[in-house]
mmCIF file of C-alpha atoms in Angstrom:
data_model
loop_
_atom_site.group_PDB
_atom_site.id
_atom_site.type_symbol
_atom_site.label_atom_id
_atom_site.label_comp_id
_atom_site.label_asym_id
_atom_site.label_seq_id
_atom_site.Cartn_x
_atom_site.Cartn_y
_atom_site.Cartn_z
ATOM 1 C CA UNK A 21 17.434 -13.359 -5.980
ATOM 2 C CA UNK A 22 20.894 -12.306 -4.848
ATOM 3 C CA UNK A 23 19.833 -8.433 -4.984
ATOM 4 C CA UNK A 24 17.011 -9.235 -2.260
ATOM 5 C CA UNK A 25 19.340 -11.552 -0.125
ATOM 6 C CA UNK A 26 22.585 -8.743 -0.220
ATOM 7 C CA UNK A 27 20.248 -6.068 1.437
ATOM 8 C CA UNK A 28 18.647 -8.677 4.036
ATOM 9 C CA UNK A 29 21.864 -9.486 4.751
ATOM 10 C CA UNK A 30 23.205 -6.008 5.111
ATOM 11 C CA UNK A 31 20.059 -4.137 6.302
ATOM 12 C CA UNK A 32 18.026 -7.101 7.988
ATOM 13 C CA UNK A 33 17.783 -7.571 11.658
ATOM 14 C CA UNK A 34 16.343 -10.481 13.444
ATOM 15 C CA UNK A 35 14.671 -9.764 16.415
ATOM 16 C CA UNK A 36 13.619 -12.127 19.204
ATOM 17 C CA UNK A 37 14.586 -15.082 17.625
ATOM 18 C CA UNK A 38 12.295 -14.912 14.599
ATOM 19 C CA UNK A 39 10.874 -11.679 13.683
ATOM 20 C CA UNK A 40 12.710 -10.346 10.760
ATOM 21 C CA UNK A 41 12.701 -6.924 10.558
ATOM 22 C CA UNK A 42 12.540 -5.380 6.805
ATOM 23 C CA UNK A 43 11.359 -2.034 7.372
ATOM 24 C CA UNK A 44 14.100 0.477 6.334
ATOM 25 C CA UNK A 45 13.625 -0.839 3.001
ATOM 26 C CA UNK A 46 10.343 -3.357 2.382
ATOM 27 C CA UNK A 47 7.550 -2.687 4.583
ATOM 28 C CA UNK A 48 8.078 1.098 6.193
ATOM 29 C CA UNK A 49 10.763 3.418 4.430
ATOM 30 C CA UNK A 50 10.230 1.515 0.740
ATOM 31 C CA UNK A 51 13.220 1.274 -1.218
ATOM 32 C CA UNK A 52 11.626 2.522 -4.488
ATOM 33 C CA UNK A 53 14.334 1.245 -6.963
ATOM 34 C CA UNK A 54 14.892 -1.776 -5.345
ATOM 35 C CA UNK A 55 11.227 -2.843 -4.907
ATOM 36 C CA UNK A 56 11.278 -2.056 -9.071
ATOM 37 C CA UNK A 57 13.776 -4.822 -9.614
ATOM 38 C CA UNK A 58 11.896 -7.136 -7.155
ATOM 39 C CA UNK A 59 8.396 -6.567 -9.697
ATOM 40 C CA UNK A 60 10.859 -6.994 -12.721
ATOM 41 C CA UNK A 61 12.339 -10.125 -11.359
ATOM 42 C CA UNK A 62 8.410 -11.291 -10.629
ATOM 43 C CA UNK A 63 7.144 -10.397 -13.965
ATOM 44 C CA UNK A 64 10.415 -12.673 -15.592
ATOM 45 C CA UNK A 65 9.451 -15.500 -13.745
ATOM 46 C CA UNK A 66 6.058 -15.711 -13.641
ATOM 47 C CA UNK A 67 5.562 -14.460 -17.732
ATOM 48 C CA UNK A 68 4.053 -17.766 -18.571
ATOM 49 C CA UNK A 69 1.444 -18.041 -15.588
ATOM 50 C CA UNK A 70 -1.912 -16.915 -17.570
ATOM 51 C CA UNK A 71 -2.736 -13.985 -14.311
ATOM 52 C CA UNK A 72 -5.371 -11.290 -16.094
ATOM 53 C CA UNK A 73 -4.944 -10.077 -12.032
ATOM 54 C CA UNK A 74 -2.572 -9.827 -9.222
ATOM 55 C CA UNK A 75 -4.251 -9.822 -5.476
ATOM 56 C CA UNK A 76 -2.600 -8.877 -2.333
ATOM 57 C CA UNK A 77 -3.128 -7.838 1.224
ATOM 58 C CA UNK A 78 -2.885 -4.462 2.852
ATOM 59 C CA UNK A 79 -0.545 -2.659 3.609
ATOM 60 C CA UNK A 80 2.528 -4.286 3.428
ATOM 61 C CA UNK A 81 2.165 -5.937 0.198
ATOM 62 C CA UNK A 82 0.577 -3.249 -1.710
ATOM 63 C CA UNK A 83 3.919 -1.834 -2.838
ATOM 64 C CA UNK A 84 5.939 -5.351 -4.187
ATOM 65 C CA UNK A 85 2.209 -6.074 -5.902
ATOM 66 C CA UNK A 86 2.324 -2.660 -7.477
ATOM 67 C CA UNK A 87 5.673 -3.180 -8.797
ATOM 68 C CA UNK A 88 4.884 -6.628 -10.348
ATOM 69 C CA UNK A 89 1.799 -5.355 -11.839
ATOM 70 C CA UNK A 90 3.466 -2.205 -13.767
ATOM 71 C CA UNK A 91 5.887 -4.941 -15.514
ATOM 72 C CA UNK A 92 2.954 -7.375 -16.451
ATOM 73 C CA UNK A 93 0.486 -4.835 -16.559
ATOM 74 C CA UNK A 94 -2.336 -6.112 -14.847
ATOM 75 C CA UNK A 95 -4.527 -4.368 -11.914
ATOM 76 C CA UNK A 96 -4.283 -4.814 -8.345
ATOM 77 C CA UNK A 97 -7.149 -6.090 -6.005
ATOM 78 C CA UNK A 98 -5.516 -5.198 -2.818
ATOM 79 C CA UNK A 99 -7.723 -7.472 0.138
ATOM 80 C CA UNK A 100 -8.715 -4.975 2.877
ATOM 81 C CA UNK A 101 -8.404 -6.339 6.649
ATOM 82 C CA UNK A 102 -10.997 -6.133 8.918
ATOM 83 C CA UNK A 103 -11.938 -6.350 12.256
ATOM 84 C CA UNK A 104 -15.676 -6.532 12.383
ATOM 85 C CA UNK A 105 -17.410 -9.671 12.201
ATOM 86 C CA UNK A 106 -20.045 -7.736 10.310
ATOM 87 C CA UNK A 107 -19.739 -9.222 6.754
ATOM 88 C CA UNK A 108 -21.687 -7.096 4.058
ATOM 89 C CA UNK A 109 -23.294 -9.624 1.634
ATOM 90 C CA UNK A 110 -21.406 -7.827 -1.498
ATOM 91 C CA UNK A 111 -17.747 -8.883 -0.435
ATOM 92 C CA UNK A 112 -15.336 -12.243 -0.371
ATOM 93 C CA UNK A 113 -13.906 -13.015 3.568
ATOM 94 C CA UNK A 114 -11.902 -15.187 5.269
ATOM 95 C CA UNK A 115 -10.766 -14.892 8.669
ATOM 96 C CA UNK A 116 -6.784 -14.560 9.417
ATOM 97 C CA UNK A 117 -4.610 -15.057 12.437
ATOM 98 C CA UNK A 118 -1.953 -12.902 12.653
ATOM 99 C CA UNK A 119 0.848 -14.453 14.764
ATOM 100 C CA UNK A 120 2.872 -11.119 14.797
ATOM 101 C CA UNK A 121 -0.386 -9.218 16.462
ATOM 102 C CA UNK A 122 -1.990 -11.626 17.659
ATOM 103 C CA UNK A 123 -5.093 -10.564 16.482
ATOM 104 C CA UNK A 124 -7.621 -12.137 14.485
ATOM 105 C CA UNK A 125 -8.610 -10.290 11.451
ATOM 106 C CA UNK A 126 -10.884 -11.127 7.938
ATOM 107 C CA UNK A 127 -9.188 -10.472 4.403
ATOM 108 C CA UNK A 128 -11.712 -9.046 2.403
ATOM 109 C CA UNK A 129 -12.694 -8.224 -1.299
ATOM 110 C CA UNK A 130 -15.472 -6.849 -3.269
ATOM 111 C CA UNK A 131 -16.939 -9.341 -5.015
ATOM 112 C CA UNK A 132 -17.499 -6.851 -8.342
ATOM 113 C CA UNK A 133 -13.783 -7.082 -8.470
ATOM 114 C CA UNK A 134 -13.124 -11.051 -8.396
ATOM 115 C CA UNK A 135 -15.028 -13.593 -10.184
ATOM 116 C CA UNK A 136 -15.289 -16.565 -12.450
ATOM 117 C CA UNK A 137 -12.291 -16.731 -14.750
ATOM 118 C CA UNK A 138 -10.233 -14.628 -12.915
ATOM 119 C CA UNK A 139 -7.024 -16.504 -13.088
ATOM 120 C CA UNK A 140 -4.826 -14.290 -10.005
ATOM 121 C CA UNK A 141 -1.202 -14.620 -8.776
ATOM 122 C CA UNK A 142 -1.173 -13.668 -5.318
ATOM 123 C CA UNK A 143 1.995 -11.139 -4.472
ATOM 124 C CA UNK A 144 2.684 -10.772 -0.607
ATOM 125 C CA UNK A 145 5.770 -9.584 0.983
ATOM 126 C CA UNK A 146 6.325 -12.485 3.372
ATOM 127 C CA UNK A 147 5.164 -15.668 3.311
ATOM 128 C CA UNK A 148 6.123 -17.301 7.028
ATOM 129 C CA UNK A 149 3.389 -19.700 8.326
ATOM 130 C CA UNK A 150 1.142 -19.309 5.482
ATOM 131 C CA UNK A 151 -2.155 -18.108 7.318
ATOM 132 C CA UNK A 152 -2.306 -14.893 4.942
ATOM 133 C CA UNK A 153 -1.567 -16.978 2.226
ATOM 134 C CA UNK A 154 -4.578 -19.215 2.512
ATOM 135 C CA UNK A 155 -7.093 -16.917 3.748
ATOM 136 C CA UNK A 156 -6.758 -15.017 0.341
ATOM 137 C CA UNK A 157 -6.070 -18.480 -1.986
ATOM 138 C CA UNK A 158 -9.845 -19.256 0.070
ATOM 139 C CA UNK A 159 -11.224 -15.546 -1.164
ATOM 140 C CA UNK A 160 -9.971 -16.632 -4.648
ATOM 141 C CA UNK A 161 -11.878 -20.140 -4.549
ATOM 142 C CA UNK A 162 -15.299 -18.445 -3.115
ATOM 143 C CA UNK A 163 -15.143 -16.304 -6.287
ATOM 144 C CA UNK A 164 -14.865 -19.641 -8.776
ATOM 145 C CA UNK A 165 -11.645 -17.991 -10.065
ATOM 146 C CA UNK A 166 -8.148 -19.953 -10.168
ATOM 147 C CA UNK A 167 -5.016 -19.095 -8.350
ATOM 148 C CA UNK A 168 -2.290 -19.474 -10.731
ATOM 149 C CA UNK A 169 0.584 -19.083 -8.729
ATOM 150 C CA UNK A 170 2.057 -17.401 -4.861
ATOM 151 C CA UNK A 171 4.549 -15.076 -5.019
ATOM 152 C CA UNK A 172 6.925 -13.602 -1.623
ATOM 153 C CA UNK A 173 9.745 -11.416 -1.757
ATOM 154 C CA UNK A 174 10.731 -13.281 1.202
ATOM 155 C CA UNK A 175 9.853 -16.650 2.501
ATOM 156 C CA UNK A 176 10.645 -18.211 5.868
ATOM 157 C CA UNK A 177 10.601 -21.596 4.455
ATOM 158 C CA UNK A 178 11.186 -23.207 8.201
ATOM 159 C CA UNK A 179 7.486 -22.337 9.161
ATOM 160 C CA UNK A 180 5.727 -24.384 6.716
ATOM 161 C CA UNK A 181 3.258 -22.353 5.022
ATOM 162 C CA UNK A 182 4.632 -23.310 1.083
ATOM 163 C CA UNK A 183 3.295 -26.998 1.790
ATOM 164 C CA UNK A 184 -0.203 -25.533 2.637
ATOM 165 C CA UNK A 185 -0.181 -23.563 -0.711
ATOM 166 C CA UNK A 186 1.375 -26.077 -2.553
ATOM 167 C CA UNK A 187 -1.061 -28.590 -1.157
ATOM 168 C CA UNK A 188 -3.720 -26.613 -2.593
ATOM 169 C CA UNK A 189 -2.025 -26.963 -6.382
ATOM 170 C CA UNK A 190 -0.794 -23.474 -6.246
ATOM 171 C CA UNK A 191 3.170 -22.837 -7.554
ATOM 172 C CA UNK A 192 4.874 -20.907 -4.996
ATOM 173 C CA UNK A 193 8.187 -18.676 -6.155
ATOM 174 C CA UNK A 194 10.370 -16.364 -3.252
ATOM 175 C CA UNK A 195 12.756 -14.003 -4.127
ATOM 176 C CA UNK A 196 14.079 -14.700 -0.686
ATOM 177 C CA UNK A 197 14.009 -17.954 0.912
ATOM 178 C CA UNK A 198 15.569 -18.610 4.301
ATOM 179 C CA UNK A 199 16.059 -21.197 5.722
ATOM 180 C CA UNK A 200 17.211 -21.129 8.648
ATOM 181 C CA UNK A 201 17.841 -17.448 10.570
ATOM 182 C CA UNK A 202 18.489 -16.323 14.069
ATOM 183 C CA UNK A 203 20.236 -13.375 16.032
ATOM 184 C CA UNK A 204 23.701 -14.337 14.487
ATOM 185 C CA UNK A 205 22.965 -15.301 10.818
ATOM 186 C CA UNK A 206 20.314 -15.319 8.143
ATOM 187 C CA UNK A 207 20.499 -18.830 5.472
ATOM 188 C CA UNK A 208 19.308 -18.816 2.139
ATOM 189 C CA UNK A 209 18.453 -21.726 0.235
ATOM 190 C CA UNK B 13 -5.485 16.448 -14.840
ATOM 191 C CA UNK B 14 -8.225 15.108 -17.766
ATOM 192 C CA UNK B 15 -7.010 11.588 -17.414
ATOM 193 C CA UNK B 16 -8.069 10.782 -14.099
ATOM 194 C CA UNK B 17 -10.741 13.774 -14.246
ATOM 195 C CA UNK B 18 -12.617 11.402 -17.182
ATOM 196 C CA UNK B 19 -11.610 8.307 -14.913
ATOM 197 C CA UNK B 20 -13.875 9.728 -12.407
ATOM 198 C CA UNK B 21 -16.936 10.569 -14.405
ATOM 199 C CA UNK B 22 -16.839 7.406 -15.809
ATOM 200 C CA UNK B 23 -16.460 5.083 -12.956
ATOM 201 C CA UNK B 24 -16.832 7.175 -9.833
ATOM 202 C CA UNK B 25 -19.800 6.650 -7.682
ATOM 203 C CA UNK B 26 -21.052 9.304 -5.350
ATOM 204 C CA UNK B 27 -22.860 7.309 -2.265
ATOM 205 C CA UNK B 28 -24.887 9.550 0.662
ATOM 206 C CA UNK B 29 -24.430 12.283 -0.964
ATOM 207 C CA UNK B 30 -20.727 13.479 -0.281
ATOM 208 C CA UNK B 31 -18.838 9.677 -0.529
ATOM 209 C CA UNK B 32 -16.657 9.656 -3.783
ATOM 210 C CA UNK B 33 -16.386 6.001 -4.208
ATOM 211 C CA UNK B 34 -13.619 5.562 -6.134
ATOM 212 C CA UNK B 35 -12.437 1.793 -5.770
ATOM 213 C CA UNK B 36 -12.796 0.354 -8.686
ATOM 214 C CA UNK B 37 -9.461 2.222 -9.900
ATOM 215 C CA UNK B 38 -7.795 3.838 -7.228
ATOM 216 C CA UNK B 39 -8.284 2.068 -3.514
ATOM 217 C CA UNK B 40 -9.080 -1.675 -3.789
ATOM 218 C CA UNK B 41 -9.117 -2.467 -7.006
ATOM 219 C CA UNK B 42 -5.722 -0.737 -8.130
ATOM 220 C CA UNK B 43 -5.377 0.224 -11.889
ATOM 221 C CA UNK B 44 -2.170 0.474 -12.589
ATOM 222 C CA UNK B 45 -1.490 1.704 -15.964
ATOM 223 C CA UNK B 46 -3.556 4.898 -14.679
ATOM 224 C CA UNK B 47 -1.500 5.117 -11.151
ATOM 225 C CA UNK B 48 1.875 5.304 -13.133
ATOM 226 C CA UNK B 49 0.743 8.427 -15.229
ATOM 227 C CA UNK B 50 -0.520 9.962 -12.182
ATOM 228 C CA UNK B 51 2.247 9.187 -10.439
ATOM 229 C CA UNK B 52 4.131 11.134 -13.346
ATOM 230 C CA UNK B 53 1.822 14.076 -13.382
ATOM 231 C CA UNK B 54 3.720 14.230 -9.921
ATOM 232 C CA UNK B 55 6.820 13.909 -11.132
ATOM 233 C CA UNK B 56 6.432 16.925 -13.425
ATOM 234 C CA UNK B 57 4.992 19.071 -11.701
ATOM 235 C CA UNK B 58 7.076 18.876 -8.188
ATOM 236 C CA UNK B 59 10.103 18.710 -10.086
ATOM 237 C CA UNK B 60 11.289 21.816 -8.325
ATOM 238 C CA UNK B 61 10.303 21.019 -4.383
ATOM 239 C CA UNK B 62 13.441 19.554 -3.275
ATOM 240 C CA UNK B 63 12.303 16.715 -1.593
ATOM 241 C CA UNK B 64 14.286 13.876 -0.407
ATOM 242 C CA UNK B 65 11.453 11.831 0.316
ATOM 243 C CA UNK B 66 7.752 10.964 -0.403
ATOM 244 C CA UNK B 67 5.483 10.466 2.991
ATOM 245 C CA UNK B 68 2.530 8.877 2.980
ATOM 246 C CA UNK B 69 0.009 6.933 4.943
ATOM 247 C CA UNK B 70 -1.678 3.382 5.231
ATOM 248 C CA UNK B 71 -3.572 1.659 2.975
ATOM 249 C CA UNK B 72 -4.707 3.481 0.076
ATOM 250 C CA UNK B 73 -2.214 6.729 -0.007
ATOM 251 C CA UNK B 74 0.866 3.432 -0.793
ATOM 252 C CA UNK B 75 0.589 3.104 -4.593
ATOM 253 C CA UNK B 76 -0.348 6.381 -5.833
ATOM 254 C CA UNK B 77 2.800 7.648 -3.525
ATOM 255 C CA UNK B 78 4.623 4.699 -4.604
ATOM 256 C CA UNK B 79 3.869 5.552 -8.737
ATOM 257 C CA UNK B 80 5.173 9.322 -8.368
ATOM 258 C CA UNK B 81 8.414 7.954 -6.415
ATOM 259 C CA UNK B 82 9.530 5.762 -9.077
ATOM 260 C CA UNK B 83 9.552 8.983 -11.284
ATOM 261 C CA UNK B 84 11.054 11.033 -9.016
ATOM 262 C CA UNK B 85 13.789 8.655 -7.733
ATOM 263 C CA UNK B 86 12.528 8.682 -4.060
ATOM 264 C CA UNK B 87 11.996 6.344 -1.188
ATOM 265 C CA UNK B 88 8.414 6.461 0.387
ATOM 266 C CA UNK B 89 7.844 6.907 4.074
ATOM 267 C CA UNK B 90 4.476 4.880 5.004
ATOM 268 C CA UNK B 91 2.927 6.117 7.966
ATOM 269 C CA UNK B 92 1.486 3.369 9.587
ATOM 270 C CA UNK B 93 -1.904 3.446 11.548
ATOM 271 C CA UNK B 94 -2.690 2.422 15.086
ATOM 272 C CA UNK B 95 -5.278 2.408 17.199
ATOM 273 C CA UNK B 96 -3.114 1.755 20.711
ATOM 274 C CA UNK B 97 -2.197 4.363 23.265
ATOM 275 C CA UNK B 98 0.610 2.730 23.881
ATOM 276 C CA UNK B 99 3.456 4.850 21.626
ATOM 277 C CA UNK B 100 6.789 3.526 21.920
ATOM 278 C CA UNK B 101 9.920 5.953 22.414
ATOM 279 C CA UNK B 102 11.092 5.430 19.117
ATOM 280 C CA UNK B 103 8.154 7.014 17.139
ATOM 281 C CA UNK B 104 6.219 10.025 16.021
ATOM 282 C CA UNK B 105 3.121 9.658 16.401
ATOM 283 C CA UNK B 106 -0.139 12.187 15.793
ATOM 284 C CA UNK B 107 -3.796 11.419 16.542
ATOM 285 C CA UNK B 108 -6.327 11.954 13.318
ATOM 286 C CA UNK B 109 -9.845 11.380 13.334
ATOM 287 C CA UNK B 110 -11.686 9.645 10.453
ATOM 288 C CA UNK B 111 -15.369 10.807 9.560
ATOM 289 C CA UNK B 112 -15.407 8.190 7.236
ATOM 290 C CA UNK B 113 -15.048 5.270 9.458
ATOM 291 C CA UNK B 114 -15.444 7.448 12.491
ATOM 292 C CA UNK B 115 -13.105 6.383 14.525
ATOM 293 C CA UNK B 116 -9.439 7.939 15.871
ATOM 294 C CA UNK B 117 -6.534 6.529 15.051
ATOM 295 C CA UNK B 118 -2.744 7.308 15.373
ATOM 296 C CA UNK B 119 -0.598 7.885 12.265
ATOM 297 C CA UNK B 120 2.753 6.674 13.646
ATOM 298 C CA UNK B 121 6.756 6.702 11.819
ATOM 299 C CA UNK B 122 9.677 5.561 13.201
ATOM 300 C CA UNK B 123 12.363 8.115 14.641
ATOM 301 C CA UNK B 124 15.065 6.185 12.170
ATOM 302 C CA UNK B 125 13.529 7.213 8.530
ATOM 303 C CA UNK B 126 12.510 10.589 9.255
ATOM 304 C CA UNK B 127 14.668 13.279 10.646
ATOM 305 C CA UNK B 128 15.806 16.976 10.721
ATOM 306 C CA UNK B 129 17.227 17.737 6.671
ATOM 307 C CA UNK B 130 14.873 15.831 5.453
ATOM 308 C CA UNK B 131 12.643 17.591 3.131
ATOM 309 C CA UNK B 132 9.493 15.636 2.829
ATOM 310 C CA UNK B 133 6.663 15.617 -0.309
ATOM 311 C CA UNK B 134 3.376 14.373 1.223
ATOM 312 C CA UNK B 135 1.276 12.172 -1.147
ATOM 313 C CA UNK B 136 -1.702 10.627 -0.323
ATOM 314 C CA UNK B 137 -4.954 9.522 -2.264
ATOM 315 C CA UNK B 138 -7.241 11.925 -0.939
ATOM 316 C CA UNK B 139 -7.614 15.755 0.354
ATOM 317 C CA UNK B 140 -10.990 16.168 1.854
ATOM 318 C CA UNK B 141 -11.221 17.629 5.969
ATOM 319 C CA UNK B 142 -7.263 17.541 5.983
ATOM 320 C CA UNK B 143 -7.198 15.777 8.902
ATOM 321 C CA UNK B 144 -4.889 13.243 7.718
ATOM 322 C CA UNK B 145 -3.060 15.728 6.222
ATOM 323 C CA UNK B 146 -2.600 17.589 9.321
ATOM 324 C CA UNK B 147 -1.455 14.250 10.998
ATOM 325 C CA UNK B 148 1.326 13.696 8.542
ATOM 326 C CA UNK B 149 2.351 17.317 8.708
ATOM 327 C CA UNK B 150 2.325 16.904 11.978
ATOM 328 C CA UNK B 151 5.203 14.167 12.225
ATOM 329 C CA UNK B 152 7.617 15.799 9.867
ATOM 330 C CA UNK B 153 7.395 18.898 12.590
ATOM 331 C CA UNK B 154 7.926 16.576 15.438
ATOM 332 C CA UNK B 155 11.041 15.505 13.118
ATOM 333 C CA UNK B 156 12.159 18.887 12.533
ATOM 334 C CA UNK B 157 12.312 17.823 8.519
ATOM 335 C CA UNK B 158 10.479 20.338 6.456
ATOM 336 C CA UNK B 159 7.509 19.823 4.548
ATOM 337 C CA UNK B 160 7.746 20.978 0.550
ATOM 338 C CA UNK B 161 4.453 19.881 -0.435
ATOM 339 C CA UNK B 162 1.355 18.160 -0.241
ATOM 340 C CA UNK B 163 -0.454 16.333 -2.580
ATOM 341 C CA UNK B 164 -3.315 14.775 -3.467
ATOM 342 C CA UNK B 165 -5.155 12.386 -5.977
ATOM 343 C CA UNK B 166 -8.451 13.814 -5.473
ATOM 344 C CA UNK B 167 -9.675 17.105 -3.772
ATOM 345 C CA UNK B 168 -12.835 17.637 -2.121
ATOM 346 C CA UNK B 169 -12.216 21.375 -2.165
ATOM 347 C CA UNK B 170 -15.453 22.364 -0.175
ATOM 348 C CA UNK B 171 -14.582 20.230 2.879
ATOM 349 C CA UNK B 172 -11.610 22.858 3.799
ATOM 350 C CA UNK B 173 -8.482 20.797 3.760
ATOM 351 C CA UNK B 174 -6.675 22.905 1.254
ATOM 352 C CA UNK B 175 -6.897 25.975 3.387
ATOM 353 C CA UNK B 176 -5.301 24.346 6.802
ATOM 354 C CA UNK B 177 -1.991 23.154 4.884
ATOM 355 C CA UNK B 178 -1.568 26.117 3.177
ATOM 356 C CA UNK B 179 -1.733 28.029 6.059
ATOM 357 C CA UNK B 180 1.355 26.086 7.369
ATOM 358 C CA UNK B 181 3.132 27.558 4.764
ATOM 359 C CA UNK B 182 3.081 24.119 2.526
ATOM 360 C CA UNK B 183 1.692 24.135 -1.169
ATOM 361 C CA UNK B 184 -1.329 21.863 -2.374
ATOM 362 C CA UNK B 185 -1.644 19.892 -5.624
ATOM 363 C CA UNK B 186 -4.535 17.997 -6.479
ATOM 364 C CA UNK B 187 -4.960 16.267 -9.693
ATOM 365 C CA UNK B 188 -8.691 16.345 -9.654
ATOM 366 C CA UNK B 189 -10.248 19.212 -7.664
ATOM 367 C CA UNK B 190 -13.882 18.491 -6.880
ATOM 368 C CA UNK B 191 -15.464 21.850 -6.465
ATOM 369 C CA UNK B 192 -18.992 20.210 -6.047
ATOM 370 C CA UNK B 193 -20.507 16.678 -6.145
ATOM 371 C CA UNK B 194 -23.876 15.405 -5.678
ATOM 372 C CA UNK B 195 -25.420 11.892 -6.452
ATOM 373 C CA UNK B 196 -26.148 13.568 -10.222
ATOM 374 C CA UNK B 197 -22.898 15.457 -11.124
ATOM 375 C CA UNK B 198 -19.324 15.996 -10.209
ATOM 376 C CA UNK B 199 -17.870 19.610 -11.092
ATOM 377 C CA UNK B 200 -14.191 19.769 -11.080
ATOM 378 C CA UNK B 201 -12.454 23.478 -10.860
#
């Protein structure tokens, strides 16, 4: 989506070889209008994927789900991280590595909130090596409900984690896809 | 505001007496249709603040702060939490305490989205002790930005909040004032 790709390219920086950093507009100040046209742009493409619900992660991905949602209007089961290893019986977890933190944390949902013929496109804002990814496709499978598709605004395609989704029979769709980045120059696909 | 009012009677659970479990529409499972006419509640009636931009905090204060921005043409600020010591140079950061998880955290923005002329609306999900609210007020001092208003999805009136941001000078808004709550009833103002 060239509206995505102009403002990583103008307002992006990469940092450290890898980390690209987002947050004047995706993931700390929120570029309201712009995150609009990203959930318009999701609800186009994904119109024909059956989702009754959209599920994402905290925090980050709370506002591009949001956005999504008001143009297909469906709720949003936002998974809650979590440190403890304490697992009440009435929730979904899976545990997540975070490479950025490097912290180990569980994705979590109620399960009065997912279940059985739930058919739920995920919505993240980054989709790198995939860990996030398929600790919340694995929440969706302990309910019995189908993932029906996995959508990023932006997708480092180089780290591999759209062959573990894909693996798992889920479509994945970026708004962003890179393909190759460092501290000189960002490539889309 | 009736809307969510009746949204809360319906579906609200009160848990150890003075918990206002609210997930089911609000905090983890999002509904969205109801979060865009809150968020234009906002809209109307802040109209007149001023503000340049809508602060608010991680997880749950993100899409009710998001809804009222798309109305209002804003970008959101989202403070971000964290439980380090370490604070880096190019933050403000303020320390709030959570009774409901009890545990302190830092509520933390970065020196580049928040500044002096900025005139900040505070949104958030819920007024209760005002800690958090204090915490947030807090930054946009540090920034020298003024604060126009605060508001809130729900208000536990009794628990004080209201009375420690007004007396910084900045006006409240709840859209649901709780007055009292018990496990049998909830009486709004």
């Amino acid at each position: 989506m060239k509206l995505l790709e102009d403002k990583i390219l103008k307002e992006g920086k990469v940092l450290n070889g890898d980390v690209l950093k987002v947050d004047g507009f995706l993931n700390h100040r929120l570029d309201v209008a712009l995150l609009s046209e990203l959930g318009k742009d999701i609800a186009e493409t994904q119109k024909d994927c059956g989702a009754n619900l959209i599920l994402t992660v905290e925090s980050s991905g709370i506002a591009i789900a949001f956005a999504a949602a008001e143009f297909m209007k469906l709720p949003v089961l936002v998974a809650k991280k979590n440190k403890s290893s304490n697992i009440s019986d009435g929730v979904y977890s899976s545990p997540v590595f975070s490479y950025t933190h490097q912290t180990q944390n569980n994705v979590v949902v109620s399960k009065e909130y997912l279940g059985k013929g739930d058919k739920v496109l995920v919505v993240d804002d980054f989709l790198a090596s995939g860990n996030a990814a398929i600790g919340l496709l694995s929440l969706i499978e302990q309910a019995g409900a189908t993932a029906v598709g996995f959508v990023a605004a932006i997708e480092k395609e180089y780290q591999g984690g759209r062959a573990l989704i894909e693996k798992k029979g889920v479509p994945v769709y970026s708004l962003a896809r890179i393909v190759k980045m460092n501290a000189g120059e960002i490539v889309f696909d």
